Amino acid sequence: MSKVLVLYYSSYGHVETMAYAVAEGVKAAGLEVDVRRVPELVPEDAAKAHHFKTEQDAPLANTADLPLYDAIIVGAPTRFGRLPAQMANFWDQTGGLWAKGALIGKVGAVFTSTATQHGGQETTLYSLMSNLLHHGMVISGLPYSFQGQMKLDTVTGGSPYGATTIAAGDGSRQPDENELAGAKFLGQHVASLVKKLA
Ligand SMILES: Cc1cc2nc3c(=O)[nH]c(=O)nc-3n(C[C@H](O)[C@H](O)[C@H](O)COP(=O)(O)O)c2cc1C
């Protein structure tokens, strides 16, 4: 059976929550899914001082496993409008896979979290995507058939470039129902594309 990887980094749990919503969408579409996270790079005392959520259930990802998947959906919070070093560091170790063309033709998609509405959601999604494009992956966005991204009556995430949430400056806001639905939709949509390409 085709298999999808949801690969994420999360300091405070917002992207982690979104990752499981994406995985739920993949499962709902009938494909197998693994949720994996990339290793923390911030020193332990700094992570504690900044109240990072250091305990997370997802096993650590291994670059050697990437070729086993038919699709890879990547999520990470913004860092100054781009992907965090933790996620970049993971992809920086995939040069060998790139040289072999091991990920060419796989489906890719992305999701993110920012503190503020205009704090860099789309630039972060693009910076996550560029890793996948250089690997020759076929990128899927979040289609407008997920109509939740059109909502204007309330502050909420969602973008044609990928699923998103907004965490607030102090991290107090959690992914809302609409954002989780967007994440699930993305998982389901990617799974449907995998089935078409199989
Ligand atoms: C070093 C650093 C830079 C950040 N830069 C931005 C930024 O440019 N725009 C923004 O909206 N949020 C920014 N944030 C807030 C994070 O994006 C926010 O904590 C994150 O979305 C929460 O997701 P998580 O719980 O999965 O870690 C930054 C946070 C840190 C630690």
JSON list of C-alpha atoms and ligand atoms in Angstrom, two decimals:
[
{"chain": "A", "resi": 1, "resn": "MET", "atom": "CA", "xyz": [0.00, 0.00, 0.00]},
{"chain": "A", "resi": 2, "resn": "SER", "atom": "CA", "xyz": [1.18, 3.55, -0.70]},
{"chain": "A", "resi": 3, "resn": "LYS", "atom": "CA", "xyz": [2.64, 5.28, 2.32]},
{"chain": "A", "resi": 4, "resn": "VAL", "atom": "CA", "xyz": [2.85, 8.94, 3.31]},
{"chain": "A", "resi": 5, "resn": "LEU", "atom": "CA", "xyz": [5.29, 10.62, 5.69]},
{"chain": "A", "resi": 6, "resn": "VAL", "atom": "CA", "xyz": [4.26, 13.63, 7.76]},
{"chain": "A", "resi": 7, "resn": "LEU", "atom": "CA", "xyz": [7.57, 15.20, 8.75]},
{"chain": "A", "resi": 8, "resn": "TYR", "atom": "CA", "xyz": [7.58, 18.11, 11.18]},
{"chain": "A", "resi": 9, "resn": "TYR", "atom": "CA", "xyz": [9.44, 20.33, 13.61]},
{"chain": "A", "resi": 10, "resn": "SER", "atom": "CA", "xyz": [7.60, 22.11, 16.43]},
{"chain": "A", "resi": 11, "resn": "SER", "atom": "CA", "xyz": [8.95, 24.08, 19.42]},
{"chain": "A", "resi": 12, "resn": "TYR", "atom": "CA", "xyz": [5.63, 24.68, 21.21]},
{"chain": "A", "resi": 13, "resn": "GLY", "atom": "CA", "xyz": [3.26, 22.04, 19.83]},
{"chain": "A", "resi": 14, "resn": "HIS", "atom": "CA", "xyz": [1.22, 24.01, 17.29]},
{"chain": "A", "resi": 15, "resn": "VAL", "atom": "CA", "xyz": [2.80, 22.39, 14.24]},
{"chain": "A", "resi": 16, "resn": "GLU", "atom": "CA", "xyz": [2.79, 19.06, 16.10]},
{"chain": "A", "resi": 17, "resn": "THR", "atom": "CA", "xyz": [-1.01, 19.31, 16.45]},
{"chain": "A", "resi": 18, "resn": "MET", "atom": "CA", "xyz": [-1.33, 20.24, 12.77]},
{"chain": "A", "resi": 19, "resn": "ALA", "atom": "CA", "xyz": [0.88, 17.25, 11.83]},
{"chain": "A", "resi": 20, "resn": "TYR", "atom": "CA", "xyz": [-1.54, 14.80, 13.42]},
{"chain": "A", "resi": 21, "resn": "ALA", "atom": "CA", "xyz": [-4.49, 16.50, 11.67]},
{"chain": "A", "resi": 22, "resn": "VAL", "atom": "CA", "xyz": [-2.66, 16.09, 8.34]},
{"chain": "A", "resi": 23, "resn": "ALA", "atom": "CA", "xyz": [-2.06, 12.42, 9.20]},
{"chain": "A", "resi": 24, "resn": "GLU", "atom": "CA", "xyz": [-5.75, 11.97, 10.02]},
{"chain": "A", "resi": 25, "resn": "GLY", "atom": "CA", "xyz": [-6.57, 13.19, 6.51]},
{"chain": "A", "resi": 26, "resn": "VAL", "atom": "CA", "xyz": [-4.16, 10.72, 4.93]},
{"chain": "A", "resi": 27, "resn": "LYS", "atom": "CA", "xyz": [-5.70, 7.88, 6.95]},
{"chain": "A", "resi": 28, "resn": "ALA", "atom": "CA", "xyz": [-9.24, 8.99, 6.09]},
{"chain": "A", "resi": 29, "resn": "ALA", "atom": "CA", "xyz": [-8.25, 8.62, 2.42]},
{"chain": "A", "resi": 30, "resn": "GLY", "atom": "CA", "xyz": [-7.18, 5.04, 3.11]},
{"chain": "A", "resi": 31, "resn": "LEU", "atom": "CA", "xyz": [-3.38, 5.32, 2.94]},
{"chain": "A", "resi": 32, "resn": "GLU", "atom": "CA", "xyz": [-0.80, 4.39, 5.53]},
{"chain": "A", "resi": 33, "resn": "VAL", "atom": "CA", "xyz": [0.91, 7.29, 7.29]},
{"chain": "A", "resi": 34, "resn": "ASP", "atom": "CA", "xyz": [3.90, 7.80, 9.59]},
{"chain": "A", "resi": 35, "resn": "VAL", "atom": "CA", "xyz": [4.39, 10.95, 11.67]},
{"chain": "A", "resi": 36, "resn": "ARG", "atom": "CA", "xyz": [8.06, 11.73, 12.34]},
{"chain": "A", "resi": 37, "resn": "ARG", "atom": "CA", "xyz": [9.84, 14.79, 13.76]},
{"chain": "A", "resi": 38, "resn": "VAL", "atom": "CA", "xyz": [13.28, 16.17, 13.09]},
{"chain": "A", "resi": 39, "resn": "PRO", "atom": "CA", "xyz": [15.79, 16.47, 15.96]},
{"chain": "A", "resi": 40, "resn": "GLU", "atom": "CA", "xyz": [15.99, 19.55, 18.19]},
{"chain": "A", "resi": 41, "resn": "LEU", "atom": "CA", "xyz": [19.18, 21.56, 17.71]},
{"chain": "A", "resi": 42, "resn": "VAL", "atom": "CA", "xyz": [18.71, 24.21, 20.40]},
{"chain": "A", "resi": 43, "resn": "PRO", "atom": "CA", "xyz": [20.82, 23.37, 23.50]},
{"chain": "A", "resi": 44, "resn": "GLU", "atom": "CA", "xyz": [18.75, 21.71, 26.25]},
{"chain": "A", "resi": 45, "resn": "ASP", "atom": "CA", "xyz": [19.07, 24.61, 28.73]},
{"chain": "A", "resi": 46, "resn": "ALA", "atom": "CA", "xyz": [18.02, 27.16, 26.08]},
{"chain": "A", "resi": 47, "resn": "ALA", "atom": "CA", "xyz": [15.04, 24.96, 25.07]},
{"chain": "A", "resi": 48, "resn": "LYS", "atom": "CA", "xyz": [13.98, 24.77, 28.74]},
{"chain": "A", "resi": 49, "resn": "ALA", "atom": "CA", "xyz": [14.50, 28.51, 29.27]},
{"chain": "A", "resi": 50, "resn": "HIS", "atom": "CA", "xyz": [12.23, 29.20, 26.27]},
{"chain": "A", "resi": 51, "resn": "HIS", "atom": "CA", "xyz": [9.64, 26.65, 27.48]},
{"chain": "A", "resi": 52, "resn": "PHE", "atom": "CA", "xyz": [9.93, 24.43, 24.41]},
{"chain": "A", "resi": 53, "resn": "LYS", "atom": "CA", "xyz": [7.71, 21.33, 24.38]},
{"chain": "A", "resi": 54, "resn": "THR", "atom": "CA", "xyz": [10.64, 18.93, 24.53]},
{"chain": "A", "resi": 55, "resn": "GLU", "atom": "CA", "xyz": [8.51, 15.78, 25.04]},
{"chain": "A", "resi": 56, "resn": "GLN", "atom": "CA", "xyz": [6.79, 14.80, 21.80]},
{"chain": "A", "resi": 57, "resn": "ASP", "atom": "CA", "xyz": [5.49, 11.31, 20.93]},
{"chain": "A", "resi": 58, "resn": "ALA", "atom": "CA", "xyz": [6.57, 11.17, 17.29]},
{"chain": "A", "resi": 59, "resn": "PRO", "atom": "CA", "xyz": [9.74, 9.16, 16.68]},
{"chain": "A", "resi": 60, "resn": "LEU", "atom": "CA", "xyz": [12.72, 10.96, 15.13]},
{"chain": "A", "resi": 61, "resn": "ALA", "atom": "CA", "xyz": [12.90, 10.91, 11.34]},
{"chain": "A", "resi": 62, "resn": "ASN", "atom": "CA", "xyz": [15.74, 9.27, 9.47]},
{"chain": "A", "resi": 63, "resn": "THR", "atom": "CA", "xyz": [16.82, 10.64, 6.09]},
{"chain": "A", "resi": 64, "resn": "ALA", "atom": "CA", "xyz": [17.53, 7.09, 4.88]},
{"chain": "A", "resi": 65, "resn": "ASP", "atom": "CA", "xyz": [13.80, 6.28, 5.18]},
{"chain": "A", "resi": 66, "resn": "LEU", "atom": "CA", "xyz": [12.59, 9.07, 2.87]},
{"chain": "A", "resi": 67, "resn": "PRO", "atom": "CA", "xyz": [12.71, 6.95, -0.33]},
{"chain": "A", "resi": 68, "resn": "LEU", "atom": "CA", "xyz": [10.26, 4.49, 1.28]},
{"chain": "A", "resi": 69, "resn": "TYR", "atom": "CA", "xyz": [7.40, 7.00, 1.02]},
{"chain": "A", "resi": 70, "resn": "ASP", "atom": "CA", "xyz": [5.19, 7.96, -1.91]},
{"chain": "A", "resi": 71, "resn": "ALA", "atom": "CA", "xyz": [4.54, 11.42, -0.48]},
{"chain": "A", "resi": 72, "resn": "ILE", "atom": "CA", "xyz": [6.20, 13.64, 2.13]},
{"chain": "A", "resi": 73, "resn": "ILE", "atom": "CA", "xyz": [4.21, 16.42, 3.82]},
{"chain": "A", "resi": 74, "resn": "VAL", "atom": "CA", "xyz": [6.49, 18.81, 5.69]},
{"chain": "A", "resi": 75, "resn": "GLY", "atom": "CA", "xyz": [5.51, 21.19, 8.49]},
{"chain": "A", "resi": 76, "resn": "ALA", "atom": "CA", "xyz": [7.48, 23.69, 10.56]},
{"chain": "A", "resi": 77, "resn": "PRO", "atom": "CA", "xyz": [6.84, 27.01, 12.34]},
{"chain": "A", "resi": 78, "resn": "THR", "atom": "CA", "xyz": [8.24, 30.18, 10.86]},
{"chain": "A", "resi": 79, "resn": "ARG", "atom": "CA", "xyz": [11.59, 31.63, 11.94]},
{"chain": "A", "resi": 80, "resn": "PHE", "atom": "CA", "xyz": [11.84, 35.20, 10.66]},
{"chain": "A", "resi": 81, "resn": "GLY", "atom": "CA", "xyz": [9.69, 34.31, 7.65]},
{"chain": "A", "resi": 82, "resn": "ARG", "atom": "CA", "xyz": [11.53, 31.15, 6.68]},
{"chain": "A", "resi": 83, "resn": "LEU", "atom": "CA", "xyz": [11.93, 27.53, 7.74]},
{"chain": "A", "resi": 84, "resn": "PRO", "atom": "CA", "xyz": [13.66, 26.80, 11.08]},
{"chain": "A", "resi": 85, "resn": "ALA", "atom": "CA", "xyz": [17.28, 25.60, 11.23]},
{"chain": "A", "resi": 86, "resn": "GLN", "atom": "CA", "xyz": [16.10, 22.28, 12.66]},
{"chain": "A", "resi": 87, "resn": "MET", "atom": "CA", "xyz": [14.17, 21.47, 9.48]},
{"chain": "A", "resi": 88, "resn": "ALA", "atom": "CA", "xyz": [16.85, 22.93, 7.18]},
{"chain": "A", "resi": 89, "resn": "ASN", "atom": "CA", "xyz": [19.46, 20.81, 8.98]},
{"chain": "A", "resi": 90, "resn": "PHE", "atom": "CA", "xyz": [17.46, 17.66, 8.22]},
{"chain": "A", "resi": 91, "resn": "TRP", "atom": "CA", "xyz": [17.21, 18.47, 4.51]},
{"chain": "A", "resi": 92, "resn": "ASP", "atom": "CA", "xyz": [20.89, 19.50, 4.50]},
{"chain": "A", "resi": 93, "resn": "GLN", "atom": "CA", "xyz": [21.67, 15.84, 5.17]},
{"chain": "A", "resi": 94, "resn": "THR", "atom": "CA", "xyz": [19.86, 14.61, 2.06]},
{"chain": "A", "resi": 95, "resn": "GLY", "atom": "CA", "xyz": [22.53, 15.44, -0.53]},
{"chain": "A", "resi": 96, "resn": "GLY", "atom": "CA", "xyz": [23.17, 11.74, -1.11]},
{"chain": "A", "resi": 97, "resn": "LEU", "atom": "CA", "xyz": [19.48, 11.14, -1.84]},
{"chain": "A", "resi": 98, "resn": "TRP", "atom": "CA", "xyz": [19.47, 14.17, -4.14]},
{"chain": "A", "resi": 99, "resn": "ALA", "atom": "CA", "xyz": [22.50, 12.82, -6.05]},
{"chain": "A", "resi": 100, "resn": "LYS", "atom": "CA", "xyz": [20.65, 9.55, -6.63]},
{"chain": "A", "resi": 101, "resn": "GLY", "atom": "CA", "xyz": [17.39, 11.30, -7.53]},
{"chain": "A", "resi": 102, "resn": "ALA", "atom": "CA", "xyz": [15.80, 9.18, -4.84]},
{"chain": "A", "resi": 103, "resn": "LEU", "atom": "CA", "xyz": [12.81, 11.48, -4.23]},
{"chain": "A", "resi": 104, "resn": "ILE", "atom": "CA", "xyz": [12.04, 12.47, -7.84]},
{"chain": "A", "resi": 105, "resn": "GLY", "atom": "CA", "xyz": [8.34, 12.23, -8.64]},
{"chain": "A", "resi": 106, "resn": "LYS", "atom": "CA", "xyz": [7.14, 11.87, -5.06]},
{"chain": "A", "resi": 107, "resn": "VAL", "atom": "CA", "xyz": [4.31, 14.14, -3.98]},
{"chain": "A", "resi": 108, "resn": "GLY", "atom": "CA", "xyz": [5.13, 16.93, -1.52]},
{"chain": "A", "resi": 109, "resn": "ALA", "atom": "CA", "xyz": [3.12, 19.48, 0.43]},
{"chain": "A", "resi": 110, "resn": "VAL", "atom": "CA", "xyz": [3.79, 21.86, 3.32]},
{"chain": "A", "resi": 111, "resn": "PHE", "atom": "CA", "xyz": [2.21, 23.44, 6.40]},
{"chain": "A", "resi": 112, "resn": "THR", "atom": "CA", "xyz": [3.27, 26.05, 8.92]},
{"chain": "A", "resi": 113, "resn": "SER", "atom": "CA", "xyz": [2.50, 28.15, 11.98]},
{"chain": "A", "resi": 114, "resn": "THR", "atom": "CA", "xyz": [3.30, 31.80, 12.64]},
{"chain": "A", "resi": 115, "resn": "ALA", "atom": "CA", "xyz": [2.74, 33.98, 15.68]},
{"chain": "A", "resi": 116, "resn": "THR", "atom": "CA", "xyz": [0.92, 36.68, 13.72]},
{"chain": "A", "resi": 117, "resn": "GLN", "atom": "CA", "xyz": [-1.37, 36.71, 10.69]},
{"chain": "A", "resi": 118, "resn": "HIS", "atom": "CA", "xyz": [1.15, 38.43, 8.45]},
{"chain": "A", "resi": 119, "resn": "GLY", "atom": "CA", "xyz": [4.33, 37.16, 10.08]},
{"chain": "A", "resi": 120, "resn": "GLY", "atom": "CA", "xyz": [5.52, 35.16, 7.08]},
{"chain": "A", "resi": 121, "resn": "GLN", "atom": "CA", "xyz": [3.18, 32.21, 6.46]},
{"chain": "A", "resi": 122, "resn": "GLU", "atom": "CA", "xyz": [3.57, 32.13, 2.70]},
{"chain": "A", "resi": 123, "resn": "THR", "atom": "CA", "xyz": [7.32, 32.86, 2.63]},
{"chain": "A", "resi": 124, "resn": "THR", "atom": "CA", "xyz": [7.83, 30.05, 5.15]},
{"chain": "A", "resi": 125, "resn": "LEU", "atom": "CA", "xyz": [5.73, 27.68, 3.05]},
{"chain": "A", "resi": 126, "resn": "TYR", "atom": "CA", "xyz": [7.81, 28.59, 0.00]},
{"chain": "A", "resi": 127, "resn": "SER", "atom": "CA", "xyz": [11.08, 28.03, 1.87]},
{"chain": "A", "resi": 128, "resn": "LEU", "atom": "CA", "xyz": [9.85, 24.59, 2.95]},
{"chain": "A", "resi": 129, "resn": "MET", "atom": "CA", "xyz": [8.80, 23.84, -0.63]},
{"chain": "A", "resi": 130, "resn": "SER", "atom": "CA", "xyz": [12.16, 24.72, -2.17]},
{"chain": "A", "resi": 131, "resn": "ASN", "atom": "CA", "xyz": [13.77, 21.69, -0.50]},
{"chain": "A", "resi": 132, "resn": "LEU", "atom": "CA", "xyz": [11.14, 19.45, -2.06]},
{"chain": "A", "resi": 133, "resn": "LEU", "atom": "CA", "xyz": [11.38, 21.08, -5.50]},
{"chain": "A", "resi": 134, "resn": "HIS", "atom": "CA", "xyz": [15.16, 20.64, -5.60]},
{"chain": "A", "resi": 135, "resn": "HIS", "atom": "CA", "xyz": [14.56, 16.96, -4.91]},
{"chain": "A", "resi": 136, "resn": "GLY", "atom": "CA", "xyz": [12.29, 16.80, -7.97]},
{"chain": "A", "resi": 137, "resn": "MET", "atom": "CA", "xyz": [9.12, 16.31, -5.98]},
{"chain": "A", "resi": 138, "resn": "VAL", "atom": "CA", "xyz": [5.69, 17.25, -7.33]},
{"chain": "A", "resi": 139, "resn": "ILE", "atom": "CA", "xyz": [4.25, 19.96, -5.07]},
{"chain": "A", "resi": 140, "resn": "SER", "atom": "CA", "xyz": [0.63, 20.15, -4.06]},
{"chain": "A", "resi": 141, "resn": "GLY", "atom": "CA", "xyz": [-0.91, 23.22, -2.48]},
{"chain": "A", "resi": 142, "resn": "LEU", "atom": "CA", "xyz": [-4.15, 23.41, -0.52]},
{"chain": "A", "resi": 143, "resn": "PRO", "atom": "CA", "xyz": [-6.85, 23.79, -3.18]},
{"chain": "A", "resi": 144, "resn": "TYR", "atom": "CA", "xyz": [-9.63, 26.36, -2.79]},
{"chain": "A", "resi": 145, "resn": "SER", "atom": "CA", "xyz": [-12.02, 23.43, -2.64]},
{"chain": "A", "resi": 146, "resn": "PHE", "atom": "CA", "xyz": [-11.02, 23.71, 1.01]},
{"chain": "A", "resi": 147, "resn": "GLN", "atom": "CA", "xyz": [-13.27, 26.73, 1.36]},
{"chain": "A", "resi": 148, "resn": "GLY", "atom": "CA", "xyz": [-12.24, 27.36, 4.96]},
{"chain": "A", "resi": 149, "resn": "GLN", "atom": "CA", "xyz": [-9.29, 29.36, 3.63]},
{"chain": "A", "resi": 150, "resn": "MET", "atom": "CA", "xyz": [-11.78, 31.98, 2.35]},
{"chain": "A", "resi": 151, "resn": "LYS", "atom": "CA", "xyz": [-13.05, 32.78, 5.85]},
{"chain": "A", "resi": 152, "resn": "LEU", "atom": "CA", "xyz": [-12.87, 36.45, 6.78]},
{"chain": "A", "resi": 153, "resn": "ASP", "atom": "CA", "xyz": [-15.26, 36.64, 9.71]},
{"chain": "A", "resi": 154, "resn": "THR", "atom": "CA", "xyz": [-12.61, 35.49, 12.15]},
{"chain": "A", "resi": 155, "resn": "VAL", "atom": "CA", "xyz": [-8.83, 35.34, 12.44]},
{"chain": "A", "resi": 156, "resn": "THR", "atom": "CA", "xyz": [-7.81, 31.98, 10.96]},
{"chain": "A", "resi": 157, "resn": "GLY", "atom": "CA", "xyz": [-5.12, 30.33, 8.85]},
{"chain": "A", "resi": 158, "resn": "GLY", "atom": "CA", "xyz": [-5.23, 28.52, 5.52]},
{"chain": "A", "resi": 159, "resn": "SER", "atom": "CA", "xyz": [-3.51, 29.36, 2.25]},
{"chain": "A", "resi": 160, "resn": "PRO", "atom": "CA", "xyz": [-3.41, 27.96, -1.28]},
{"chain": "A", "resi": 161, "resn": "TYR", "atom": "CA", "xyz": [0.30, 27.31, -0.61]},
{"chain": "A", "resi": 162, "resn": "GLY", "atom": "CA", "xyz": [-0.37, 24.98, 2.31]},
{"chain": "A", "resi": 163, "resn": "ALA", "atom": "CA", "xyz": [-2.18, 24.51, 5.61]},
{"chain": "A", "resi": 164, "resn": "THR", "atom": "CA", "xyz": [-1.45, 27.06, 8.33]},
{"chain": "A", "resi": 165, "resn": "THR", "atom": "CA", "xyz": [-2.26, 28.07, 11.89]},
{"chain": "A", "resi": 166, "resn": "ILE", "atom": "CA", "xyz": [-1.65, 31.21, 13.95]},
{"chain": "A", "resi": 167, "resn": "ALA", "atom": "CA", "xyz": [-0.12, 30.73, 17.40]},
{"chain": "A", "resi": 168, "resn": "ALA", "atom": "CA", "xyz": [-0.20, 34.33, 18.81]},
{"chain": "A", "resi": 169, "resn": "GLY", "atom": "CA", "xyz": [2.87, 36.12, 20.13]},
{"chain": "A", "resi": 170, "resn": "ASP", "atom": "CA", "xyz": [2.79, 34.23, 23.42]},
{"chain": "A", "resi": 171, "resn": "GLY", "atom": "CA", "xyz": [1.77, 30.90, 21.84]},
{"chain": "A", "resi": 172, "resn": "SER", "atom": "CA", "xyz": [-1.59, 31.00, 23.63]},
{"chain": "A", "resi": 173, "resn": "ARG", "atom": "CA", "xyz": [-3.73, 30.44, 20.54]},
{"chain": "A", "resi": 174, "resn": "GLN", "atom": "CA", "xyz": [-4.17, 26.80, 19.48]},
{"chain": "A", "resi": 175, "resn": "PRO", "atom": "CA", "xyz": [-5.04, 25.54, 15.97]},
{"chain": "A", "resi": 176, "resn": "ASP", "atom": "CA", "xyz": [-8.77, 26.21, 15.53]},
{"chain": "A", "resi": 177, "resn": "GLU", "atom": "CA", "xyz": [-11.35, 23.91, 13.99]},
{"chain": "A", "resi": 178, "resn": "ASN", "atom": "CA", "xyz": [-11.00, 25.55, 10.57]},
{"chain": "A", "resi": 179, "resn": "GLU", "atom": "CA", "xyz": [-7.19, 25.26, 10.55]},
{"chain": "A", "resi": 180, "resn": "LEU", "atom": "CA", "xyz": [-7.33, 21.62, 11.64]},
{"chain": "A", "resi": 181, "resn": "ALA", "atom": "CA", "xyz": [-9.86, 20.96, 8.89]},
{"chain": "A", "resi": 182, "resn": "GLY", "atom": "CA", "xyz": [-7.41, 22.59, 6.42]},
{"chain": "A", "resi": 183, "resn": "ALA", "atom": "CA", "xyz": [-4.60, 20.35, 7.65]},
{"chain": "A", "resi": 184, "resn": "LYS", "atom": "CA", "xyz": [-6.81, 17.28, 7.35]},
{"chain": "A", "resi": 185, "resn": "PHE", "atom": "CA", "xyz": [-7.92, 18.37, 3.88]},
{"chain": "A", "resi": 186, "resn": "LEU", "atom": "CA", "xyz": [-4.27, 18.70, 2.83]},
{"chain": "A", "resi": 187, "resn": "GLY", "atom": "CA", "xyz": [-3.52, 15.15, 4.01]},
{"chain": "A", "resi": 188, "resn": "GLN", "atom": "CA", "xyz": [-6.57, 13.80, 2.22]},
{"chain": "A", "resi": 189, "resn": "HIS", "atom": "CA", "xyz": [-5.76, 15.73, -0.97]},
{"chain": "A", "resi": 190, "resn": "VAL", "atom": "CA", "xyz": [-2.15, 14.52, -1.07]},
{"chain": "A", "resi": 191, "resn": "ALA", "atom": "CA", "xyz": [-3.33, 10.94, -0.54]},
{"chain": "A", "resi": 192, "resn": "SER", "atom": "CA", "xyz": [-5.77, 11.30, -3.44]},
{"chain": "A", "resi": 193, "resn": "LEU", "atom": "CA", "xyz": [-2.92, 12.54, -5.67]},
{"chain": "A", "resi": 194, "resn": "VAL", "atom": "CA", "xyz": [-0.73, 9.60, -4.63]},
{"chain": "A", "resi": 195, "resn": "LYS", "atom": "CA", "xyz": [-3.51, 7.23, -5.63]},
{"chain": "A", "resi": 196, "resn": "LYS", "atom": "CA", "xyz": [-3.85, 8.92, -9.04]},
{"chain": "A", "resi": 197, "resn": "LEU", "atom": "CA", "xyz": [-0.09, 8.71, -9.67]},
{"chain": "A", "resi": 198, "resn": "ALA", "atom": "CA", "xyz": [0.23, 5.08, -8.51]},
{"chain": "B", "resi": 1, "resn": "LIG", "atom": "C1", "xyz": [13.50, 32.85, 16.63]},
{"chain": "B", "resi": 1, "resn": "LIG", "atom": "C2", "xyz": [12.06, 32.95, 16.33]},
{"chain": "B", "resi": 1, "resn": "LIG", "atom": "C3", "xyz": [11.64, 33.67, 15.23]},
{"chain": "B", "resi": 1, "resn": "LIG", "atom": "C4", "xyz": [10.30, 33.80, 14.94]},
{"chain": "B", "resi": 1, "resn": "LIG", "atom": "N1", "xyz": [9.93, 34.52, 13.85]},
{"chain": "B", "resi": 1, "resn": "LIG", "atom": "C5", "xyz": [8.62, 34.73, 13.61]},
{"chain": "B", "resi": 1, "resn": "LIG", "atom": "C6", "xyz": [8.20, 35.51, 12.49]},
{"chain": "B", "resi": 1, "resn": "LIG", "atom": "O1", "xyz": [8.99, 35.98, 11.68]},
{"chain": "B", "resi": 1, "resn": "LIG", "atom": "N2", "xyz": [6.87, 35.70, 12.32]},
{"chain": "B", "resi": 1, "resn": "LIG", "atom": "C7", "xyz": [5.93, 35.19, 13.15]},
{"chain": "B", "resi": 1, "resn": "LIG", "atom": "O2", "xyz": [4.74, 35.40, 12.96]},
{"chain": "B", "resi": 1, "resn": "LIG", "atom": "N3", "xyz": [6.31, 34.39, 14.20]},
{"chain": "B", "resi": 1, "resn": "LIG", "atom": "C8", "xyz": [7.61, 34.16, 14.44]},
{"chain": "B", "resi": 1, "resn": "LIG", "atom": "N4", "xyz": [7.99, 33.36, 15.48]},
{"chain": "B", "resi": 1, "resn": "LIG", "atom": "C9", "xyz": [6.95, 32.67, 16.27]},
{"chain": "B", "resi": 1, "resn": "LIG", "atom": "C10", "xyz": [6.83, 31.21, 15.89]},
{"chain": "B", "resi": 1, "resn": "LIG", "atom": "O3", "xyz": [6.52, 31.07, 14.54]},
{"chain": "B", "resi": 1, "resn": "LIG", "atom": "C11", "xyz": [5.78, 30.51, 16.76]},
{"chain": "B", "resi": 1, "resn": "LIG", "atom": "O4", "xyz": [6.35, 30.35, 18.02]},
{"chain": "B", "resi": 1, "resn": "LIG", "atom": "C12", "xyz": [5.37, 29.18, 16.13]},
{"chain": "B", "resi": 1, "resn": "LIG", "atom": "O5", "xyz": [4.54, 29.41, 15.01]},
{"chain": "B", "resi": 1, "resn": "LIG", "atom": "C13", "xyz": [4.65, 28.24, 17.06]},
{"chain": "B", "resi": 1, "resn": "LIG", "atom": "O6", "xyz": [4.65, 26.97, 16.44]},
{"chain": "B", "resi": 1, "resn": "LIG", "atom": "P1", "xyz": [5.14, 25.68, 17.25]},
{"chain": "B", "resi": 1, "resn": "LIG", "atom": "O7", "xyz": [4.29, 25.63, 18.49]},
{"chain": "B", "resi": 1, "resn": "LIG", "atom": "O8", "xyz": [4.88, 24.52, 16.37]},
{"chain": "B", "resi": 1, "resn": "LIG", "atom": "O9", "xyz": [6.59, 25.84, 17.56]},
{"chain": "B", "resi": 1, "resn": "LIG", "atom": "C14", "xyz": [9.32, 33.18, 15.77]},
{"chain": "B", "resi": 1, "resn": "LIG", "atom": "C15", "xyz": [9.76, 32.43, 16.87]},
{"chain": "B", "resi": 1, "resn": "LIG", "atom": "C16", "xyz": [11.09, 32.31, 17.15]},
{"chain": "B", "resi": 1, "resn": "LIG", "atom": "C17", "xyz": [11.52, 31.47, 18.33]}
]
